[in-house]
Amino acid sequence: MTPLPEDLGRSEMREDLLQRRQKVLGRAYRLFYESPVVPVRALGVEIIEADGSRLLDAYNNVPVVGHCHPRVVEAQCRQAAILNTHTRYLTEDIVRYAEKLLATFDEPLERSMFTCTGSEAIDLALRMARMPGRPQGIVISSHAYHGVTALAASVTPSLGASWQREPWIRTVTFPREINDEDRGEAFARIVREAIDDLQRSEFGFSALLLDMALASDGVWLEPEGLLGPASREAQAAGGIVIADEVQAGFCRTGTHFWGHQRQGVTPDLVVMGKSMANGLPVAGIVGTAELVDGFGSQGRYFNTYGGNPVCMAAAEAVLDVIKDECLLDHAGLVGAELQGGLRSVARASGARARVRGSGLFAAIEFADAKGELDPKACLRALNAYRRAGILVGQCGPDNTSIKIRPPLPFSRRNVEEIVAVTRDVLASEAAD
C-alpha cells in the first residue's frame, strides 16, 4: 500500500523512504540538512512537511513568484488542456513570450532561444561562443556552478573532486580581501591575465562566462558596476561575455530586472534557468542578432520541448505577475530591510561573520579565530536554521557562506523572522 504524504511524518516511514531512495537513486544524489526536509505541499514562501511543520523558504529562487502561484498554476493547467507540442509548428505563444521577455533587456540583445534546463542553455551559449572559426578558450570563476551536461559541467569547478580542468579553460579567483571600491578593477586585472594566457595558447580567447551574482564564489553584488571592468577587458580582447542569470535574474538584486544590469555588464549572451516558468522545465538564452543568427547560419537548432506551449504559458504568467505585483520594487524595499537586518545582527553578535548581498540575495560568510574561512561553522549554522524552521543554503569556497535567496514575495514579516533566527545562530557561534 502506498503511504499517504502525511504518513511520512512518522519517523519509521521517513527512514523507510530514505532507504528506498538510496537504493533506487544511488550515491550521487545528496540531501540537504542533518534532518532531511520531507515536503508535501507549498504555497508562497512556505513549505509544509509531512508532519505538519511549517518551513519558511529562504532558499529556493526557482519558484521566483512563490510556490504554486495561482496565476501560474492556472496558466499552465489551462494550456495543458488545449495543446502542448514542439517549436517546429507555428504557434503564437512562444513568439508572444519572446517579445515580452526581450522587452526586459537592453540593446543589443534582441534574439532568444529556448531549452528545457539551464544546463542546456549554458551548453548552447558555449556552442555559440566556440562556433567553427572562433577561438575556443573560456574564462570562468574558480568556484563557478553552471550546470550538469558534459559541456556545462566542464565549466563548473564547484563540482569538486570530480571536476578536471580542460586545457581550454582558465579559472579566475575573485579577490575577497580588497576594499569594495578597488575590487572590480582588481578582478579585471586577474581576468586580463587569464585572457593573455589563453591568447598565448593554441586555443585563443573566446568568452568570459560569469554568474552575475558570483553566487557559488560567495555572492558578490557590491558595489554596483562590480563586474563591468572585467567584462570590458574581455570584449576589448575580442571575446564575448556570457552572463549567467540563473540565480541573479528576474529582479533578485532588488535594483534591476537582470543581474548584469546591476553589475555594469553589457553581455553578448545571457543565460536563464527554470525561474522563467516558476520551476517548469524551460530555460533559454538571449543574445545579439550577430551571434544568434550567425549560429543559425551554420546549422539548425531544435530542442523538442524547449519552449513548448505549456511552459510558455507559465513563463508568460511569471512575467505578468512580476509586473502586476511590482515585485522588482518589492525586492528592493524588502531586500533593503533584509540586508540591513542581517548586517546589524552580524555586527552586534561578536561572531566572525560577514554579510554581503543586494535585494533578496544575501550571503553570511563565516571565519575562524585565525580569519580563515570556516566550513564547519557554516554547516552548524545551516542546520541551526533548519531546526528553527527556515530553509537556507550554502555557497562560497568550501561552503563557507550561508546563502539566503527566497522567492520574491518574501515579506517584511518573513524578514523579521529570519533576522531573529540569524541573531540566535550567530550568538551561538560567538559563544563557541
Short mmCIF file of C-alpha atoms in Angstrom, two decimals:
data_model
loop_
_atom_site.label_atom_id
_atom_site.label_comp_id
_atom_site.label_asym_id
_atom_site.label_seq_id
_atom_site.Cartn_x
_atom_site.Cartn_y
_atom_site.Cartn_z
CA MET A 1 0.00 0.00 0.00
CA THR A 2 1.41 3.38 -0.99
CA PRO A 3 1.79 5.64 2.08
CA LEU A 4 -0.10 8.93 2.19
CA PRO A 5 2.07 12.07 2.34
CA GLU A 6 1.05 12.60 5.96
CA ASP A 7 2.35 9.13 6.85
CA LEU A 8 5.85 10.31 6.01
CA GLY A 9 5.73 12.45 9.14
CA ARG A 10 6.23 9.26 11.15
CA SER A 11 9.91 8.64 11.74
CA GLU A 12 9.77 5.00 10.63
CA MET A 13 8.15 5.98 7.34
CA ARG A 14 10.77 8.69 6.73
CA GLU A 15 13.56 6.22 7.38
CA ASP A 16 11.95 3.70 5.03
CA LEU A 17 11.66 6.33 2.30
CA LEU A 18 15.31 7.32 2.80
CA GLN A 19 16.47 3.73 2.41
CA ARG A 20 14.29 3.21 -0.67
CA ARG A 21 15.66 6.45 -2.18
CA GLN A 22 19.26 5.39 -1.65
CA LYS A 23 18.54 2.01 -3.20
CA VAL A 24 17.00 3.30 -6.42
CA LEU A 25 18.72 6.69 -6.92
CA GLY A 26 22.25 5.77 -5.93
CA ARG A 27 25.05 7.59 -4.15
CA ALA A 28 25.37 10.62 -6.45
CA TYR A 29 22.19 12.22 -5.09
CA ARG A 30 22.52 14.33 -1.94
CA LEU A 31 20.01 15.59 0.61
CA PHE A 32 20.21 18.91 2.44
CA TYR A 33 20.48 19.11 6.25
CA GLU A 34 21.08 16.60 9.02
CA SER A 35 17.30 16.20 9.22
CA PRO A 36 16.09 15.96 5.60
CA VAL A 37 13.08 18.02 4.55
CA VAL A 38 10.02 15.93 3.67
CA PRO A 39 7.73 18.39 1.84
CA VAL A 40 4.17 17.54 0.92
CA ARG A 41 2.83 20.94 -0.13
CA ALA A 42 3.92 24.54 -0.58
CA LEU A 43 2.43 27.97 -1.17
CA GLY A 44 4.08 31.34 -1.49
CA VAL A 45 7.20 31.32 0.68
CA GLU A 46 6.14 28.42 2.91
CA ILE A 47 6.69 24.67 2.64
CA ILE A 48 4.67 22.22 4.73
CA GLU A 49 6.33 19.00 5.83
CA ALA A 50 4.65 15.63 6.19
CA ASP A 51 4.43 16.06 9.97
CA GLY A 52 2.64 19.39 9.53
CA SER A 53 5.66 21.56 10.29
CA ARG A 54 5.77 24.94 8.54
CA LEU A 55 9.08 25.91 6.96
CA LEU A 56 9.97 29.40 5.77
CA ASP A 57 11.64 29.07 2.37
CA ALA A 58 14.58 31.47 2.25
CA TYR A 59 16.50 29.40 -0.29
CA ASN A 60 14.56 28.48 -3.41
CA ASN A 61 14.88 31.01 -6.23
CA VAL A 62 13.29 28.79 -8.89
CA PRO A 63 9.69 29.39 -7.69
CA VAL A 64 10.51 33.05 -8.24
CA VAL A 65 6.98 34.42 -7.76
CA GLY A 66 6.25 32.00 -4.93
CA HIS A 67 5.44 28.31 -4.72
CA CYS A 68 2.26 27.33 -6.58
CA HIS A 69 1.33 30.89 -7.51
CA PRO A 70 -2.34 30.59 -8.55
CA ARG A 71 -1.93 32.61 -11.77
CA VAL A 72 0.99 30.46 -12.90
CA VAL A 73 -0.78 27.23 -11.97
CA GLU A 74 -3.94 28.33 -13.79
CA ALA A 75 -1.99 29.31 -16.92
CA GLN A 76 -0.13 26.01 -17.20
CA CYS A 77 -3.23 23.92 -16.47
CA ARG A 78 -5.32 25.85 -18.98
CA GLN A 79 -2.74 25.42 -21.73
CA ALA A 80 -2.12 21.76 -20.89
CA ALA A 81 -5.80 21.10 -21.57
CA ILE A 82 -5.57 22.73 -25.02
CA LEU A 83 -2.24 21.98 -26.72
CA ASN A 84 1.33 21.02 -25.93
CA THR A 85 3.69 20.44 -28.81
CA HIS A 86 7.10 21.40 -30.19
CA THR A 87 8.54 24.50 -31.85
CA ARG A 88 8.56 23.20 -35.43
CA TYR A 89 4.92 24.22 -35.67
CA LEU A 90 3.91 27.87 -35.95
CA THR A 91 2.37 28.81 -32.59
CA GLU A 92 1.85 32.27 -31.15
CA ASP A 93 2.68 31.55 -27.51
CA ILE A 94 6.46 31.25 -27.96
CA VAL A 95 6.56 34.40 -30.08
CA ARG A 96 4.44 36.41 -27.65
CA TYR A 97 6.58 35.33 -24.71
CA ALA A 98 9.83 36.08 -26.54
CA GLU A 99 8.56 39.58 -27.31
CA LYS A 100 7.71 40.20 -23.66
CA LEU A 101 10.99 38.72 -22.45
CA LEU A 102 13.14 40.74 -24.85
CA ALA A 103 11.39 43.92 -23.71
CA THR A 104 13.11 43.48 -20.31
CA PHE A 105 16.58 43.64 -21.91
CA ASP A 106 18.67 46.50 -23.27
CA GLU A 107 20.15 46.71 -26.74
CA PRO A 108 21.85 44.95 -28.45
CA LEU A 109 20.12 41.85 -27.03
CA GLU A 110 17.34 41.10 -29.50
CA ARG A 111 17.17 37.35 -30.14
CA SER A 112 16.02 34.49 -27.92
CA MET A 113 16.26 30.70 -27.98
CA PHE A 114 14.70 28.21 -25.58
CA THR A 115 15.80 25.00 -23.89
CA CYS A 116 14.44 22.80 -21.10
CA THR A 117 17.16 23.43 -18.48
CA GLY A 118 19.76 25.98 -17.53
CA SER A 119 22.47 23.42 -18.22
CA GLU A 120 21.23 23.09 -21.80
CA ALA A 121 21.20 26.88 -22.10
CA ILE A 122 24.83 27.12 -20.90
CA ASP A 123 25.71 24.38 -23.37
CA LEU A 124 24.03 26.31 -26.19
CA ALA A 125 25.75 29.57 -25.24
CA LEU A 126 29.15 27.86 -25.22
CA ARG A 127 28.47 26.30 -28.60
CA MET A 128 27.76 29.80 -29.95
CA ALA A 129 30.89 31.22 -28.37
CA ARG A 130 33.02 28.41 -29.82
CA MET A 131 31.48 28.19 -33.29
CA PRO A 132 33.78 26.97 -36.06
CA GLY A 133 36.17 29.74 -36.94
CA ARG A 134 36.13 31.25 -33.44
CA PRO A 135 38.71 30.76 -30.66
CA GLN A 136 37.93 28.05 -28.12
CA GLY A 137 39.24 29.31 -24.74
CA ILE A 138 36.83 30.15 -21.90
CA VAL A 139 37.48 32.07 -18.67
CA ILE A 140 35.32 31.19 -15.62
CA SER A 141 35.38 31.92 -11.90
CA SER A 142 37.23 29.46 -9.71
CA HIS A 143 34.16 28.23 -7.78
CA ALA A 144 31.56 28.56 -10.54
CA TYR A 145 28.47 26.42 -10.94
CA HIS A 146 26.99 26.45 -14.45
CA GLY A 147 25.37 23.06 -14.98
CA VAL A 148 25.49 19.30 -15.41
CA THR A 149 25.66 18.47 -19.11
CA ALA A 150 29.11 17.37 -20.27
CA LEU A 151 29.92 20.85 -21.63
CA ALA A 152 28.28 22.79 -18.78
CA ALA A 153 29.97 20.57 -16.18
CA SER A 154 33.31 21.30 -17.81
CA VAL A 155 32.88 24.94 -16.72
CA THR A 156 31.66 24.01 -13.21
CA PRO A 157 34.66 23.71 -10.86
CA SER A 158 32.35 23.72 -7.83
CA LEU A 159 31.52 20.08 -8.62
CA GLY A 160 34.63 19.31 -6.57
CA ALA A 161 36.95 16.35 -6.93
CA SER A 162 35.13 15.04 -10.00
CA TRP A 163 35.95 18.24 -11.94
CA GLN A 164 39.04 18.25 -14.10
CA ARG A 165 40.05 21.46 -15.87
CA GLU A 166 40.08 21.16 -19.64
CA PRO A 167 43.13 22.71 -21.32
CA TRP A 168 40.97 25.39 -22.98
CA ILE A 169 39.65 26.68 -19.62
CA ARG A 170 41.20 29.26 -17.31
CA THR A 171 39.80 29.94 -13.83
CA VAL A 172 39.96 33.27 -12.02
CA THR A 173 39.57 33.75 -8.27
CA PHE A 174 37.57 36.71 -7.07
CA PRO A 175 39.62 38.96 -4.74
CA ARG A 176 37.95 38.77 -1.32
CA GLU A 177 40.24 40.89 0.82
CA ILE A 178 40.30 44.09 -1.26
CA ASN A 179 38.26 47.22 -0.49
CA ASP A 180 34.91 47.37 -2.29
CA GLU A 181 35.88 50.38 -4.40
CA ASP A 182 39.02 48.60 -5.72
CA ARG A 183 37.70 45.06 -6.07
CA GLY A 184 36.20 45.43 -9.55
CA GLU A 185 39.42 46.75 -11.06
CA ALA A 186 41.47 44.11 -9.24
CA PHE A 187 39.24 41.38 -10.64
CA ALA A 188 39.56 42.89 -14.13
CA ARG A 189 43.35 42.59 -13.89
CA ILE A 190 43.05 38.94 -12.88
CA VAL A 191 40.70 38.28 -15.80
CA ARG A 192 43.08 40.06 -18.18
CA GLU A 193 45.95 37.80 -17.07
CA ALA A 194 43.82 34.72 -17.81
CA ILE A 195 42.86 36.12 -21.22
CA ASP A 196 46.52 36.81 -22.05
CA ASP A 197 47.43 33.27 -21.06
CA LEU A 198 44.77 31.83 -23.37
CA GLN A 199 45.83 34.09 -26.21
CA ARG A 200 49.35 32.73 -25.91
CA SER A 201 47.97 29.20 -26.14
CA GLU A 202 46.71 27.20 -29.11
CA PHE A 203 43.11 27.84 -28.01
CA GLY A 204 42.90 31.63 -28.05
CA PHE A 205 40.27 33.54 -26.07
CA SER A 206 36.60 33.08 -26.90
CA ALA A 207 34.46 34.10 -23.91
CA LEU A 208 34.23 35.21 -20.31
CA LEU A 209 31.43 33.26 -18.58
CA LEU A 210 30.30 34.61 -15.21
CA ASP A 211 27.37 34.09 -12.87
CA MET A 212 26.05 37.63 -12.43
CA ALA A 213 25.91 37.21 -8.65
CA LEU A 214 29.10 35.14 -8.40
CA ALA A 215 26.88 33.07 -6.15
CA SER A 216 28.98 29.93 -5.88
CA ASP A 217 32.01 32.14 -5.22
CA GLY A 218 30.25 33.60 -2.17
CA VAL A 219 27.75 36.19 -3.57
CA TRP A 220 29.43 39.40 -4.78
CA LEU A 221 26.97 42.13 -5.75
CA GLU A 222 28.50 45.26 -4.25
CA PRO A 223 29.14 47.94 -5.28
CA GLU A 224 27.04 48.42 -8.41
CA GLY A 225 29.13 48.04 -11.55
CA LEU A 226 31.43 45.49 -9.88
CA LEU A 227 31.87 43.21 -12.91
CA GLY A 228 31.85 45.95 -15.54
CA PRO A 229 35.65 46.36 -15.73
CA ALA A 230 36.24 42.62 -16.19
CA SER A 231 33.58 42.36 -18.89
CA ARG A 232 35.06 45.30 -20.78
CA GLU A 233 38.50 43.67 -20.66
CA ALA A 234 37.01 40.55 -22.23
CA GLN A 235 35.28 42.45 -25.02
CA ALA A 236 38.33 44.65 -25.68
CA ALA A 237 40.32 41.43 -26.19
CA GLY A 238 37.88 40.32 -28.89
CA GLY A 239 35.95 37.90 -26.71
CA ILE A 240 32.30 37.76 -25.86
CA VAL A 241 30.69 37.98 -22.41
CA ILE A 242 28.18 35.34 -21.32
CA ALA A 243 26.04 36.43 -18.36
CA ASP A 244 24.63 33.52 -16.35
CA GLU A 245 21.40 34.92 -14.87
CA VAL A 246 20.05 31.65 -13.45
CA GLN A 247 20.45 32.98 -9.90
CA ALA A 248 20.76 36.77 -10.24
CA GLY A 249 17.97 37.37 -12.76
CA PHE A 250 14.26 38.13 -12.50
CA CYS A 251 14.55 41.07 -10.04
CA ARG A 252 16.61 39.15 -7.49
CA THR A 253 19.00 42.01 -6.67
CA GLY A 254 16.19 44.48 -5.98
CA THR A 255 17.71 47.22 -8.13
CA HIS A 256 17.43 45.88 -11.68
CA PHE A 257 15.46 43.23 -13.52
CA TRP A 258 18.70 41.47 -14.51
CA GLY A 259 21.90 40.99 -12.56
CA HIS A 260 24.11 42.13 -15.43
CA GLN A 261 22.37 45.50 -15.38
CA ARG A 262 23.37 45.96 -11.74
CA GLN A 263 26.88 44.68 -12.39
CA GLY A 264 27.54 47.16 -15.20
CA VAL A 265 27.91 44.42 -17.80
CA THR A 266 26.76 44.66 -21.42
CA PRO A 267 26.67 40.95 -22.30
CA ASP A 268 26.67 39.36 -25.72
CA LEU A 269 24.73 36.34 -24.46
CA VAL A 270 22.50 35.88 -21.40
CA VAL A 271 21.55 32.52 -19.92
CA MET A 272 18.37 31.95 -17.89
CA GLY A 273 17.06 28.95 -15.98
CA LYS A 274 13.83 27.45 -14.71
CA SER A 275 12.82 30.55 -12.73
CA MET A 276 11.44 31.59 -16.12
CA ALA A 277 8.34 29.48 -15.51
CA ASN A 278 8.43 29.16 -11.71
CA GLY A 279 10.04 25.73 -11.92
CA LEU A 280 8.60 24.18 -15.07
CA PRO A 281 11.27 22.81 -17.43
CA VAL A 282 12.06 25.82 -19.57
CA ALA A 283 15.24 27.87 -19.81
CA GLY A 284 16.92 29.82 -22.56
CA ILE A 285 19.33 32.36 -23.89
CA VAL A 286 19.05 35.92 -25.13
CA GLY A 287 21.75 37.31 -27.38
CA THR A 288 22.80 39.67 -30.11
CA ALA A 289 21.46 39.18 -33.61
CA GLU A 290 25.03 38.74 -34.86
CA LEU A 291 25.73 35.78 -32.59
CA VAL A 292 22.36 34.06 -32.71
CA ASP A 293 21.85 34.49 -36.45
CA GLY A 294 25.47 33.52 -37.09
CA PHE A 295 24.91 30.31 -35.18
CA GLY A 296 21.72 29.67 -37.15
CA SER A 297 23.51 30.16 -40.45
CA GLN A 298 25.78 27.23 -39.63
CA GLY A 299 23.02 24.76 -38.86
CA ARG A 300 19.56 24.24 -37.45
CA TYR A 301 18.52 24.38 -33.81
CA PHE A 302 15.84 22.08 -32.48
CA ASN A 303 15.01 21.28 -28.87
CA THR A 304 11.95 19.04 -28.89
CA TYR A 305 10.05 20.63 -25.99
CA GLY A 306 12.24 23.63 -25.25
CA GLY A 307 9.70 26.45 -25.36
CA ASN A 308 6.61 24.25 -25.56
CA PRO A 309 3.20 25.95 -25.19
CA VAL A 310 2.59 24.83 -21.60
CA CYS A 311 5.92 26.16 -20.39
CA MET A 312 5.49 29.35 -22.40
CA ALA A 313 2.09 29.94 -20.80
CA ALA A 314 3.60 29.57 -17.34
CA ALA A 315 6.59 31.75 -18.25
CA GLU A 316 4.34 34.50 -19.57
CA ALA A 317 2.31 34.34 -16.37
CA VAL A 318 5.53 34.79 -14.35
CA LEU A 319 6.38 37.99 -16.25
CA ASP A 320 2.82 39.24 -15.77
CA VAL A 321 2.91 38.52 -12.02
CA ILE A 322 6.28 40.28 -11.64
CA LYS A 323 4.83 43.35 -13.33
CA ASP A 324 1.37 43.34 -11.74
CA GLU A 325 2.62 42.66 -8.21
CA CYS A 326 5.50 45.17 -8.56
CA LEU A 327 7.99 42.53 -7.47
CA LEU A 328 11.07 44.48 -8.55
CA ASP A 329 10.14 47.35 -6.24
CA HIS A 330 9.13 44.83 -3.57
CA ALA A 331 12.51 43.07 -3.78
CA GLY A 332 14.22 46.42 -3.43
CA LEU A 333 12.24 47.58 -0.40
CA VAL A 334 12.05 44.29 1.47
CA GLY A 335 15.56 43.39 0.35
CA ALA A 336 16.94 46.58 1.90
CA GLU A 337 15.37 45.56 5.22
CA LEU A 338 16.82 42.05 4.87
CA GLN A 339 20.33 43.33 4.13
CA GLY A 340 20.18 45.93 6.90
CA GLY A 341 18.82 43.49 9.45
CA LEU A 342 21.41 40.81 8.69
CA ARG A 343 24.27 43.30 8.83
CA SER A 344 23.03 44.75 12.10
CA VAL A 345 22.82 41.42 13.92
CA ALA A 346 26.17 40.29 12.47
CA ARG A 347 27.89 43.41 13.82
CA ALA A 348 26.28 43.03 17.21
CA SER A 349 26.81 39.29 17.57
CA GLY A 350 30.53 39.14 18.16
CA ALA A 351 30.65 36.21 15.72
CA ARG A 352 33.22 36.19 12.95
CA ALA A 353 30.61 36.59 10.23
CA ARG A 354 30.41 38.96 7.28
CA VAL A 355 27.23 39.75 5.33
CA ARG A 356 27.18 40.51 1.60
CA GLY A 357 24.43 40.92 -0.94
CA SER A 358 21.74 43.05 -2.51
CA GLY A 359 17.97 42.82 -2.56
CA LEU A 360 16.71 39.31 -1.84
CA PHE A 361 20.12 37.71 -2.24
CA ALA A 362 22.50 37.55 0.71
CA ALA A 363 25.46 35.57 1.99
CA ILE A 364 26.75 35.27 5.55
CA GLU A 365 30.41 34.25 5.45
CA PHE A 366 31.98 32.50 8.46
CA ALA A 367 35.61 32.67 9.55
CA ASP A 368 37.56 31.11 12.43
CA ALA A 369 39.71 32.83 15.06
CA LYS A 370 42.62 33.00 12.60
CA GLY A 371 40.47 34.71 9.97
CA GLU A 372 40.36 31.61 7.78
CA LEU A 373 37.08 30.63 6.12
CA ASP A 374 35.25 28.17 8.37
CA PRO A 375 33.11 25.49 6.67
CA LYS A 376 32.33 23.77 9.99
CA ALA A 377 30.77 26.91 11.43
CA CYS A 378 28.74 27.37 8.26
CA LEU A 379 27.47 23.79 8.42
CA ARG A 380 26.46 24.25 12.05
CA ALA A 381 24.60 27.40 11.08
CA LEU A 382 22.86 25.66 8.17
CA ASN A 383 21.40 23.02 10.46
CA ALA A 384 20.55 25.57 13.15
CA TYR A 385 18.40 27.45 10.64
CA ARG A 386 16.76 24.16 9.66
CA ARG A 387 15.92 23.34 13.28
CA ALA A 388 14.42 26.82 13.61
CA GLY A 389 12.15 26.18 10.61
CA ILE A 390 14.00 28.24 8.00
CA LEU A 391 15.49 26.81 4.81
CA VAL A 392 18.76 28.37 3.64
CA GLY A 393 21.66 27.02 1.60
CA GLN A 394 25.44 27.20 1.38
CA CYS A 395 27.82 28.77 -1.10
CA GLY A 396 31.36 30.08 -1.42
CA PRO A 397 34.71 28.30 -1.31
CA ASP A 398 34.29 25.03 0.62
CA ASN A 399 30.70 26.01 1.51
CA THR A 400 31.75 28.69 3.98
CA SER A 401 28.80 31.06 3.48
CA ILE A 402 25.11 30.73 4.25
CA LYS A 403 23.10 31.58 1.12
CA ILE A 404 19.77 33.39 1.52
CA ARG A 405 17.77 33.58 -1.72
CA PRO A 406 14.00 33.39 -1.13
CA PRO A 407 11.10 33.63 -3.58
CA LEU A 408 10.36 37.26 -4.42
CA PRO A 409 7.13 37.58 -2.36
CA PHE A 410 9.22 37.36 0.84
CA SER A 411 7.56 39.81 3.24
CA ARG A 412 8.67 42.17 5.98
CA ARG A 413 7.31 39.67 8.50
CA ASN A 414 9.45 36.99 6.88
CA VAL A 415 12.48 39.29 7.14
CA GLU A 416 11.81 39.82 10.84
CA GLU A 417 11.66 36.05 11.31
CA ILE A 418 14.92 35.26 9.54
CA VAL A 419 16.76 38.17 11.16
CA ALA A 420 15.64 36.97 14.61
CA VAL A 421 16.82 33.43 13.88
CA THR A 422 20.10 34.76 12.45
CA ARG A 423 20.65 36.66 15.72
CA ASP A 424 20.31 33.38 17.64
CA VAL A 425 22.51 31.44 15.20
CA LEU A 426 25.31 34.00 15.33
CA ALA A 427 25.06 34.34 19.11
CA SER A 428 25.58 30.59 19.38
CA GLU A 429 28.63 30.79 17.10
CA ALA A 430 30.07 33.70 19.08
CA ALA A 431 29.72 31.69 22.28
CA ASP A 432 31.71 28.73 20.91
#
